[in-house]
């Protein structure tokens, strides 16, 4: 029996060294000696926004086509390329800051193709200006409101709430700045939903949900539910520029959405000189820039919508000292375009503050 056991063991060893590599090779996976275009740049690349990146790669014989793709868009194509080494100066300001895939796609005579990929991480080329809030005036805020969205429509302030402890307390509607209380009509979600950010565009109020991947749309005057949309991922904050809606999801990503379908149009990643700024929560669009609360902190970022670069970093910790009063984190930015006044509050806070931003 030992003899047969040794024979079986030898067969298994041969299979491991001969048969398994053959299976792996036939599966289409890339191997070290695959005759395909490959990057000579070791590992991933990090560069500042606006800088040129010299990308070096080699092309073997027998390829019908080689394509260089950046962020899934074809940057350059070579048909029937000769065997050679190449260098291409990549511009990094095409898609703003963020981490983007850079891919070499090799097409063979039989029509099949293989890809060699690295990542290009584009960080900001500017240091955010540090600014501070200055309290102008204090107003009462309902300490029962776990503030998720905060926005003006004309002179009317609206608030959207949620409750991490007991779903079913989500409310949304107009509130009185003078009292902090909801004004009828308002609306609420049932216990299966956790309401998050709100924004108002035209006659409609949009409200996203945290983990339900659903956006509810109300008539802003009657607060009657008019429509609902589905999306992928989490919903945190909302704002708009009068044309498109911008949504945060708790990461460094802000997605621009069509208000008629809520479909994604494009997205930016928010970076400073060091890297991504995550935990982006409640949003407000002010004078061509996106203001974003950084969840669990007293920081508000001012973001360039075209590139994702952080332009300013606002220290709002004074508001936490004065307004938290046993509540939770800073979360709520509302700008009145008519009066040019800015207001901030937080979850379960007792106060809403009119603030100015100083250096």
mmCIF file of C-alpha atoms in Angstrom:
data_model
loop_
_atom_site.group_PDB
_atom_site.id
_atom_site.type_symbol
_atom_site.label_atom_id
_atom_site.label_comp_id
_atom_site.label_asym_id
_atom_site.label_seq_id
_atom_site.Cartn_x
_atom_site.Cartn_y
_atom_site.Cartn_z
ATOM 1 C CA UNK A 1 0.000 0.000 0.000
ATOM 2 C CA UNK A 2 2.878 2.363 0.749
ATOM 3 C CA UNK A 3 4.181 1.734 -2.778
ATOM 4 C CA UNK A 4 0.888 2.808 -4.343
ATOM 5 C CA UNK A 5 0.751 5.797 -2.062
ATOM 6 C CA UNK A 6 4.163 6.948 -3.277
ATOM 7 C CA UNK A 7 3.038 6.556 -6.920
ATOM 8 C CA UNK A 8 -0.095 8.670 -6.272
ATOM 9 C CA UNK A 9 2.031 11.312 -4.573
ATOM 10 C CA UNK A 10 4.401 11.463 -7.560
ATOM 11 C CA UNK A 11 1.426 11.888 -9.922
ATOM 12 C CA UNK A 12 0.096 14.785 -7.820
ATOM 13 C CA UNK A 13 3.499 16.487 -7.831
ATOM 14 C CA UNK A 14 3.740 16.194 -11.626
ATOM 15 C CA UNK A 15 0.222 17.611 -11.947
ATOM 16 C CA UNK A 16 1.125 20.576 -9.786
ATOM 17 C CA UNK A 17 4.179 21.463 -11.883
ATOM 18 C CA UNK A 18 2.852 20.603 -15.355
ATOM 19 C CA UNK A 19 -0.927 20.501 -15.604
ATOM 20 C CA UNK A 20 -1.778 23.515 -13.372
ATOM 21 C CA UNK A 21 0.524 25.931 -15.251
ATOM 22 C CA UNK A 22 -1.058 24.776 -18.513
ATOM 23 C CA UNK A 23 -4.521 25.490 -17.143
ATOM 24 C CA UNK A 24 -3.460 28.935 -15.971
ATOM 25 C CA UNK A 25 -1.930 29.712 -19.348
ATOM 26 C CA UNK A 26 -5.071 28.687 -21.230
ATOM 27 C CA UNK A 27 -7.272 30.865 -18.995
ATOM 28 C CA UNK A 28 -6.080 34.014 -20.776
ATOM 29 C CA UNK A 29 -4.313 35.572 -17.813
ATOM 30 C CA UNK A 30 -1.258 37.722 -18.340
ATOM 31 C CA UNK A 31 2.106 36.047 -17.759
ATOM 32 C CA UNK A 32 5.609 37.445 -17.603
ATOM 33 C CA UNK A 33 6.524 36.403 -21.164
ATOM 34 C CA UNK A 34 3.253 37.411 -22.880
ATOM 35 C CA UNK A 35 4.204 39.374 -26.036
ATOM 36 C CA UNK A 36 2.230 42.509 -25.241
ATOM 37 C CA UNK A 37 2.930 46.196 -24.780
ATOM 38 C CA UNK A 38 4.053 46.851 -21.213
ATOM 39 C CA UNK A 39 4.884 49.850 -19.065
ATOM 40 C CA UNK A 40 8.509 50.290 -18.043
ATOM 41 C CA UNK A 41 7.498 52.699 -15.285
ATOM 42 C CA UNK A 42 7.832 50.756 -12.021
ATOM 43 C CA UNK A 43 4.583 50.632 -10.061
ATOM 44 C CA UNK A 44 2.043 53.419 -9.871
ATOM 45 C CA UNK A 45 2.693 57.120 -10.488
ATOM 46 C CA UNK A 46 1.973 60.122 -8.254
ATOM 47 C CA UNK A 47 2.186 63.619 -9.636
ATOM 48 C CA UNK A 48 0.796 67.076 -8.963
ATOM 49 C CA UNK A 49 -2.077 68.472 -11.013
ATOM 50 C CA UNK A 50 -0.863 70.213 -14.183
ATOM 51 C CA UNK A 51 2.478 68.397 -14.348
ATOM 52 C CA UNK A 52 3.597 66.236 -17.276
ATOM 53 C CA UNK A 53 4.249 62.557 -16.680
ATOM 54 C CA UNK A 54 6.780 60.817 -18.971
ATOM 55 C CA UNK A 55 5.222 57.376 -19.489
ATOM 56 C CA UNK A 56 7.669 54.807 -20.877
ATOM 57 C CA UNK A 57 6.651 51.477 -22.390
ATOM 58 C CA UNK A 58 7.862 48.841 -24.835
ATOM 59 C CA UNK A 59 6.086 47.331 -27.855
ATOM 60 C CA UNK A 60 6.946 43.775 -29.029
ATOM 61 C CA UNK A 61 6.555 42.435 -32.547
ATOM 62 C CA UNK A 62 3.373 40.934 -33.965
ATOM 63 C CA UNK A 63 0.804 43.397 -32.614
ATOM 64 C CA UNK A 64 -1.886 44.859 -34.870
ATOM 65 C CA UNK A 65 -2.694 47.735 -32.597
ATOM 66 C CA UNK A 66 -1.626 49.344 -29.325
ATOM 67 C CA UNK A 67 -3.822 51.838 -27.476
ATOM 68 C CA UNK A 68 -2.964 54.050 -24.520
ATOM 69 C CA UNK A 69 -6.029 54.756 -22.381
ATOM 70 C CA UNK A 70 -6.281 57.247 -19.537
ATOM 71 C CA UNK A 71 -9.358 57.090 -17.306
ATOM 72 C CA UNK A 72 -10.983 54.707 -19.833
ATOM 73 C CA UNK A 73 -10.575 57.193 -22.705
ATOM 74 C CA UNK A 74 -8.229 56.475 -25.626
ATOM 75 C CA UNK A 75 -5.305 58.879 -25.383
ATOM 76 C CA UNK A 76 -3.256 57.608 -28.349
ATOM 77 C CA UNK A 77 -3.333 54.713 -30.854
ATOM 78 C CA UNK A 78 -0.583 52.973 -32.858
ATOM 79 C CA UNK A 79 -1.625 50.703 -35.759
ATOM 80 C CA UNK A 80 0.779 47.919 -36.818
ATOM 81 C CA UNK A 81 3.484 49.361 -34.549
ATOM 82 C CA UNK A 82 7.122 48.467 -34.959
ATOM 83 C CA UNK A 83 9.120 46.842 -32.179
ATOM 84 C CA UNK A 84 10.383 49.715 -30.082
ATOM 85 C CA UNK A 85 10.463 51.556 -26.813
ATOM 86 C CA UNK A 86 8.296 54.634 -26.542
ATOM 87 C CA UNK A 87 7.808 57.589 -24.222
ATOM 88 C CA UNK A 88 4.667 59.706 -24.104
ATOM 89 C CA UNK A 89 4.268 62.939 -22.143
ATOM 90 C CA UNK A 90 0.935 62.553 -20.336
ATOM 91 C CA UNK A 91 -0.896 65.700 -19.299
ATOM 92 C CA UNK A 92 -2.519 65.340 -15.875
ATOM 93 C CA UNK A 93 -5.132 68.094 -16.070
ATOM 94 C CA UNK A 94 -7.645 66.274 -18.278
ATOM 95 C CA UNK A 95 -9.826 64.867 -15.513
ATOM 96 C CA UNK A 96 -8.853 66.848 -12.444
ATOM 97 C CA UNK A 97 -7.263 65.361 -9.346
ATOM 98 C CA UNK A 98 -7.772 61.773 -8.211
ATOM 99 C CA UNK A 99 -6.561 58.270 -8.974
ATOM 100 C CA UNK A 100 -7.035 57.268 -12.621
ATOM 101 C CA UNK A 101 -6.184 54.056 -14.502
ATOM 102 C CA UNK A 102 -3.551 54.225 -17.253
ATOM 103 C CA UNK A 103 -3.833 51.234 -19.578
ATOM 104 C CA UNK A 104 -1.868 49.788 -22.504
ATOM 105 C CA UNK A 105 -4.165 47.623 -24.622
ATOM 106 C CA UNK A 106 -2.483 45.255 -27.082
ATOM 107 C CA UNK A 107 -4.541 43.800 -29.945
ATOM 108 C CA UNK A 108 -3.297 40.629 -31.673
ATOM 109 C CA UNK A 109 -3.803 39.299 -35.207
ATOM 110 C CA UNK A 110 -6.592 36.967 -34.081
ATOM 111 C CA UNK A 111 -8.556 39.932 -32.706
ATOM 112 C CA UNK A 112 -7.922 39.189 -29.046
ATOM 113 C CA UNK A 113 -6.422 41.768 -26.723
ATOM 114 C CA UNK A 114 -4.598 42.000 -23.412
ATOM 115 C CA UNK A 115 -4.109 44.961 -21.094
ATOM 116 C CA UNK A 116 -1.246 46.148 -18.921
ATOM 117 C CA UNK A 117 -2.344 48.739 -16.331
ATOM 118 C CA UNK A 118 -0.975 51.083 -13.687
ATOM 119 C CA UNK A 119 -2.592 53.915 -11.726
ATOM 120 C CA UNK A 120 -1.811 57.621 -11.953
ATOM 121 C CA UNK A 121 -2.550 59.451 -8.715
ATOM 122 C CA UNK A 122 -2.937 63.177 -9.341
ATOM 123 C CA UNK A 123 -2.802 65.281 -6.182
ATOM 124 C CA UNK A 124 -3.548 68.990 -5.941
ATOM 125 C CA UNK A 125 -0.869 71.517 -6.799
ATOM 126 C CA UNK A 126 -2.068 74.117 -4.309
ATOM 127 C CA UNK A 127 -2.053 74.395 -0.527
ATOM 128 C CA UNK A 128 -5.608 75.089 0.739
ATOM 129 C CA UNK A 129 -6.028 78.478 2.362
ATOM 130 C CA UNK A 130 -6.849 78.087 6.060
ATOM 131 C CA UNK A 131 -9.836 80.164 7.165
ATOM 132 C CA UNK A 132 -12.009 80.445 10.276
ATOM 133 C CA UNK A 133 -15.688 81.005 11.018
ATOM 134 C CA UNK A 134 -16.731 84.138 12.864
ATOM 135 C CA UNK A 135 -20.103 84.063 14.610
ATOM 136 C CA UNK A 136 -22.370 86.925 13.539
ATOM 137 C CA UNK A 137 -25.659 85.895 15.175
ATOM 138 C CA UNK A 138 -27.201 82.945 17.023
ATOM 139 C CA UNK A 139 -30.592 81.335 16.409
ATOM 140 C CA UNK A 140 -32.330 78.411 18.152
ATOM 141 C CA UNK A 141 -32.102 74.957 16.600
ATOM 142 C CA UNK A 142 -34.332 72.028 17.499
ATOM 143 C CA UNK A 143 -32.165 69.636 19.555
ATOM 144 C CA UNK A 144 -34.379 66.753 18.379
ATOM 145 C CA UNK A 145 -33.222 67.266 14.793
ATOM 146 C CA UNK A 146 -30.367 65.008 13.669
ATOM 147 C CA UNK A 147 -29.514 67.396 10.835
ATOM 148 C CA UNK A 148 -28.730 65.769 7.497
ATOM 149 C CA UNK A 149 -29.642 68.486 4.979
ATOM 150 C CA UNK A 150 -29.830 72.267 5.361
ATOM 151 C CA UNK A 151 -30.752 74.594 2.487
ATOM 152 C CA UNK A 152 -32.480 77.866 1.610
ATOM 153 C CA UNK A 153 -35.014 78.362 -1.153
ATOM 154 C CA UNK A 154 -35.314 82.114 -1.421
ATOM 155 C CA UNK A 155 -35.691 83.263 2.177
ATOM 156 C CA UNK A 156 -37.211 79.973 3.314
ATOM 157 C CA UNK A 157 -34.937 77.561 5.156
ATOM 158 C CA UNK A 158 -35.479 73.781 4.781
ATOM 159 C CA UNK A 159 -34.076 70.967 6.883
ATOM 160 C CA UNK A 160 -33.841 67.222 6.405
ATOM 161 C CA UNK A 161 -33.252 64.948 9.395
ATOM 162 C CA UNK A 162 -32.500 61.335 10.217
ATOM 163 C CA UNK A 163 -31.901 59.327 13.367
ATOM 164 C CA UNK A 164 -29.107 56.747 13.740
ATOM 165 C CA UNK A 165 -30.747 55.162 16.770
ATOM 166 C CA UNK A 166 -34.282 54.741 15.523
ATOM 167 C CA UNK A 167 -35.115 54.872 11.845
ATOM 168 C CA UNK A 168 -38.528 56.320 11.239
ATOM 169 C CA UNK A 169 -37.801 59.780 12.677
ATOM 170 C CA UNK A 170 -36.652 61.146 9.325
ATOM 171 C CA UNK A 171 -38.427 64.431 8.611
ATOM 172 C CA UNK A 172 -38.036 66.974 5.838
ATOM 173 C CA UNK A 173 -39.644 70.333 5.192
ATOM 174 C CA UNK A 174 -39.480 74.089 5.823
ATOM 175 C CA UNK A 175 -38.338 75.338 9.224
ATOM 176 C CA UNK A 176 -38.406 78.699 10.955
ATOM 177 C CA UNK A 177 -34.976 80.253 11.346
ATOM 178 C CA UNK A 178 -36.301 82.226 14.316
ATOM 179 C CA UNK A 179 -37.593 79.188 16.258
ATOM 180 C CA UNK A 180 -35.783 76.214 14.685
ATOM 181 C CA UNK A 181 -39.092 74.329 14.404
ATOM 182 C CA UNK A 182 -40.691 72.704 11.368
ATOM 183 C CA UNK A 183 -43.431 74.612 9.559
ATOM 184 C CA UNK A 184 -46.281 72.720 7.924
ATOM 185 C CA UNK A 185 -46.371 71.080 5.516
ATOM 186 C CA UNK A 186 -43.584 68.607 6.207
ATOM 187 C CA UNK A 187 -43.082 64.969 5.268
ATOM 188 C CA UNK A 188 -41.379 61.921 6.743
ATOM 189 C CA UNK A 189 -40.075 58.515 5.762
ATOM 190 C CA UNK A 190 -41.105 55.231 7.285
ATOM 191 C CA UNK A 191 -38.858 53.162 9.533
ATOM 192 C CA UNK A 192 -37.155 51.355 6.640
ATOM 193 C CA UNK A 193 -35.412 54.527 5.451
ATOM 194 C CA UNK A 194 -32.654 56.717 6.882
ATOM 195 C CA UNK A 195 -32.913 60.203 5.374
ATOM 196 C CA UNK A 196 -29.772 62.082 4.400
ATOM 197 C CA UNK A 197 -28.962 65.245 2.409
ATOM 198 C CA UNK A 198 -31.480 67.494 0.657
ATOM 199 C CA UNK A 199 -31.370 70.057 -2.138
ATOM 200 C CA UNK A 200 -33.975 72.204 -3.909
ATOM 201 C CA UNK A 201 -33.993 72.753 -7.665
ATOM 202 C CA UNK A 202 -36.910 74.570 -9.259
ATOM 203 C CA UNK A 203 -40.146 73.429 -7.617
ATOM 204 C CA UNK A 204 -38.694 70.146 -6.382
ATOM 205 C CA UNK A 205 -36.939 69.074 -3.204
ATOM 206 C CA UNK A 206 -34.614 66.066 -3.480
ATOM 207 C CA UNK A 207 -33.753 63.855 -0.509
ATOM 208 C CA UNK A 208 -31.299 60.938 -0.594
ATOM 209 C CA UNK A 209 -31.165 57.997 1.787
ATOM 210 C CA UNK A 210 -28.131 56.539 3.494
ATOM 211 C CA UNK A 211 -28.075 52.850 2.578
ATOM 212 C CA UNK A 212 -31.308 52.393 0.631
ATOM 213 C CA UNK A 213 -29.886 53.756 -2.642
ATOM 214 C CA UNK A 214 -33.049 55.772 -3.185
ATOM 215 C CA UNK A 215 -33.748 59.465 -3.801
ATOM 216 C CA UNK A 216 -37.196 60.868 -2.976
ATOM 217 C CA UNK A 217 -38.498 63.928 -4.821
ATOM 218 C CA UNK A 218 -41.133 66.219 -3.262
ATOM 219 C CA UNK A 219 -43.092 69.267 -4.335
ATOM 220 C CA UNK A 220 -41.331 71.927 -2.257
ATOM 221 C CA UNK A 221 -44.580 73.815 -1.514
ATOM 222 C CA UNK A 222 -46.857 70.931 -0.552
ATOM 223 C CA UNK A 223 -44.131 68.398 0.423
ATOM 224 C CA UNK A 224 -46.129 65.768 -1.455
ATOM 225 C CA UNK A 225 -43.985 62.937 -2.848
ATOM 226 C CA UNK A 226 -43.765 63.359 -6.647
ATOM 227 C CA UNK A 227 -41.141 60.849 -7.755
ATOM 228 C CA UNK A 228 -38.319 58.585 -6.642
ATOM 229 C CA UNK A 229 -35.057 57.420 -8.205
ATOM 230 C CA UNK A 230 -32.584 54.629 -7.563
ATOM 231 C CA UNK A 231 -28.798 54.997 -7.530
ATOM 232 C CA UNK A 232 -25.788 52.840 -6.692
ATOM 233 C CA UNK A 233 -24.022 53.186 -3.335
ATOM 234 C CA UNK A 234 -24.672 55.362 -0.297
ATOM 235 C CA UNK A 235 -26.236 58.814 -0.189
ATOM 236 C CA UNK A 236 -24.806 61.442 2.180
ATOM 237 C CA UNK A 237 -25.045 65.078 1.038
ATOM 238 C CA UNK A 238 -26.695 67.013 -1.802
ATOM 239 C CA UNK A 239 -26.398 70.436 -3.425
ATOM 240 C CA UNK A 240 -26.953 71.909 -6.895
ATOM 241 C CA UNK A 241 -25.693 74.669 -9.157
ATOM 242 C CA UNK A 242 -29.069 75.404 -10.727
ATOM 243 C CA UNK A 243 -28.537 72.837 -13.478
ATOM 244 C CA UNK A 244 -27.150 69.609 -12.027
ATOM 245 C CA UNK A 245 -27.294 67.923 -8.626
ATOM 246 C CA UNK A 246 -24.106 67.004 -6.771
ATOM 247 C CA UNK A 247 -24.063 64.091 -4.322
ATOM 248 C CA UNK A 248 -21.502 62.891 -1.774
ATOM 249 C CA UNK A 249 -21.303 59.280 -0.579
ATOM 250 C CA UNK A 250 -18.944 59.499 2.393
ATOM 251 C CA UNK A 251 -15.805 58.953 0.329
ATOM 252 C CA UNK A 252 -13.693 61.532 -1.543
ATOM 253 C CA UNK A 253 -16.066 61.240 -4.505
ATOM 254 C CA UNK A 254 -18.746 63.757 -5.539
ATOM 255 C CA UNK A 255 -21.090 62.631 -8.326
ATOM 256 C CA UNK A 256 -22.875 65.068 -10.638
ATOM 257 C CA UNK A 257 -26.407 63.905 -11.494
ATOM 258 C CA UNK A 258 -29.145 64.765 -13.975
ATOM 259 C CA UNK A 259 -32.089 66.174 -11.957
ATOM 260 C CA UNK A 260 -34.611 64.628 -14.383
ATOM 261 C CA UNK A 261 -33.329 61.050 -14.078
ATOM 262 C CA UNK A 262 -30.793 61.202 -11.218
ATOM 263 C CA UNK A 263 -28.380 59.366 -13.507
ATOM 264 C CA UNK A 264 -24.669 60.075 -13.014
ATOM 265 C CA UNK A 265 -23.195 62.523 -15.531
ATOM 266 C CA UNK A 266 -19.642 62.726 -14.211
ATOM 267 C CA UNK A 267 -17.743 62.621 -10.937
ATOM 268 C CA UNK A 268 -14.816 64.324 -9.253
ATOM 269 C CA UNK A 269 -12.481 63.109 -6.534
ATOM 270 C CA UNK A 270 -11.556 65.621 -3.848
ATOM 271 C CA UNK A 271 -7.807 65.885 -3.173
ATOM 272 C CA UNK A 272 -5.383 68.267 -1.520
ATOM 273 C CA UNK A 273 -1.586 68.162 -1.931
ATOM 274 C CA UNK A 274 -1.312 65.084 0.300
ATOM 275 C CA UNK A 275 -4.085 62.953 -1.156
ATOM 276 C CA UNK A 276 -7.822 62.273 -0.970
ATOM 277 C CA UNK A 277 -10.171 64.006 1.478
ATOM 278 C CA UNK A 278 -12.785 61.480 2.517
ATOM 279 C CA UNK A 279 -15.895 61.546 4.746
ATOM 280 C CA UNK A 280 -17.472 64.315 2.649
ATOM 281 C CA UNK A 281 -20.962 64.783 4.028
ATOM 282 C CA UNK A 282 -23.482 67.654 3.825
ATOM 283 C CA UNK A 283 -22.915 69.904 0.805
ATOM 284 C CA UNK A 284 -23.691 73.477 -0.235
ATOM 285 C CA UNK A 285 -22.988 75.250 -3.536
ATOM 286 C CA UNK A 286 -21.863 78.845 -2.983
ATOM 287 C CA UNK A 287 -20.623 81.254 -5.669
ATOM 288 C CA UNK A 288 -19.308 78.543 -7.991
ATOM 289 C CA UNK A 289 -17.710 76.375 -5.303
ATOM 290 C CA UNK A 290 -18.779 73.298 -3.328
ATOM 291 C CA UNK A 291 -18.691 73.534 0.471
ATOM 292 C CA UNK A 292 -18.496 70.148 2.221
ATOM 293 C CA UNK A 293 -18.646 69.157 5.883
ATOM 294 C CA UNK A 294 -15.997 66.587 6.752
ATOM 295 C CA UNK A 295 -17.936 64.120 8.883
ATOM 296 C CA UNK A 296 -17.015 63.902 12.608
ATOM 297 C CA UNK A 297 -14.783 66.994 12.362
ATOM 298 C CA UNK A 298 -15.122 70.760 12.689
ATOM 299 C CA UNK A 299 -13.760 71.209 9.162
ATOM 300 C CA UNK A 300 -15.532 72.490 6.055
ATOM 301 C CA UNK A 301 -13.757 72.132 2.712
ATOM 302 C CA UNK A 302 -14.178 74.534 -0.198
ATOM 303 C CA UNK A 303 -13.848 72.542 -3.419
ATOM 304 C CA UNK A 304 -13.308 73.460 -7.057
ATOM 305 C CA UNK A 305 -16.137 71.656 -8.957
ATOM 306 C CA UNK A 306 -14.207 71.299 -12.224
ATOM 307 C CA UNK A 307 -11.110 69.610 -10.787
ATOM 308 C CA UNK A 308 -11.860 68.420 -7.240
ATOM 309 C CA UNK A 309 -9.009 70.456 -5.768
ATOM 310 C CA UNK A 310 -9.434 71.713 -2.195
ATOM 311 C CA UNK A 311 -9.157 75.501 -2.371
ATOM 312 C CA UNK A 312 -9.849 76.401 1.247
ATOM 313 C CA UNK A 313 -10.138 74.624 4.585
ATOM 314 C CA UNK A 314 -12.491 76.300 7.052
ATOM 315 C CA UNK A 315 -12.017 75.726 10.769
ATOM 316 C CA UNK A 316 -15.506 75.772 12.321
ATOM 317 C CA UNK A 317 -14.573 74.346 15.721
ATOM 318 C CA UNK A 318 -15.745 77.488 17.510
ATOM 319 C CA UNK A 319 -19.291 76.538 16.505
ATOM 320 C CA UNK A 320 -18.901 73.137 18.145
ATOM 321 C CA UNK A 321 -17.837 74.777 21.406
ATOM 322 C CA UNK A 322 -20.791 77.201 21.342
ATOM 323 C CA UNK A 323 -23.542 75.134 19.740
ATOM 324 C CA UNK A 324 -23.075 71.429 20.333
ATOM 325 C CA UNK A 325 -24.280 71.488 23.962
ATOM 326 C CA UNK A 326 -24.518 67.715 24.307
ATOM 327 C CA UNK A 327 -25.408 67.173 20.664
ATOM 328 C CA UNK A 328 -23.458 65.477 17.904
ATOM 329 C CA UNK A 329 -21.176 66.610 15.061
ATOM 330 C CA UNK A 330 -21.150 69.723 12.890
ATOM 331 C CA UNK A 331 -23.373 69.071 9.874
ATOM 332 C CA UNK A 332 -25.393 71.730 8.130
ATOM 333 C CA UNK A 333 -24.450 74.528 5.723
ATOM 334 C CA UNK A 334 -27.115 76.825 4.268
ATOM 335 C CA UNK A 335 -26.477 79.909 2.118
ATOM 336 C CA UNK A 336 -29.162 82.517 1.472
ATOM 337 C CA UNK A 337 -28.428 83.852 -2.019
ATOM 338 C CA UNK A 338 -30.779 86.815 -1.516
ATOM 339 C CA UNK A 339 -29.165 88.145 1.658
ATOM 340 C CA UNK A 340 -25.690 86.668 0.991
ATOM 341 C CA UNK A 341 -25.705 85.232 4.513
ATOM 342 C CA UNK A 342 -24.229 81.877 5.539
ATOM 343 C CA UNK A 343 -25.594 79.637 8.296
ATOM 344 C CA UNK A 344 -24.221 76.509 9.981
ATOM 345 C CA UNK A 345 -25.528 74.027 12.543
ATOM 346 C CA UNK A 346 -25.057 70.431 13.692
ATOM 347 C CA UNK A 347 -26.826 67.209 14.606
ATOM 348 C CA UNK A 348 -28.957 67.614 17.756
ATOM 349 C CA UNK A 349 -27.505 71.083 18.273
ATOM 350 C CA UNK A 350 -29.384 73.736 20.239
ATOM 351 C CA UNK A 351 -28.188 76.568 17.999
ATOM 352 C CA UNK A 352 -27.899 77.619 14.377
ATOM 353 C CA UNK A 353 -25.270 80.263 13.626
ATOM 354 C CA UNK A 354 -25.069 82.985 11.056
ATOM 355 C CA UNK A 355 -21.366 83.113 10.277
ATOM 356 C CA UNK A 356 -18.812 84.976 8.214
ATOM 357 C CA UNK A 357 -15.564 83.458 6.968
ATOM 358 C CA UNK A 358 -12.330 85.173 7.986
ATOM 359 C CA UNK A 359 -8.639 84.533 7.408
#
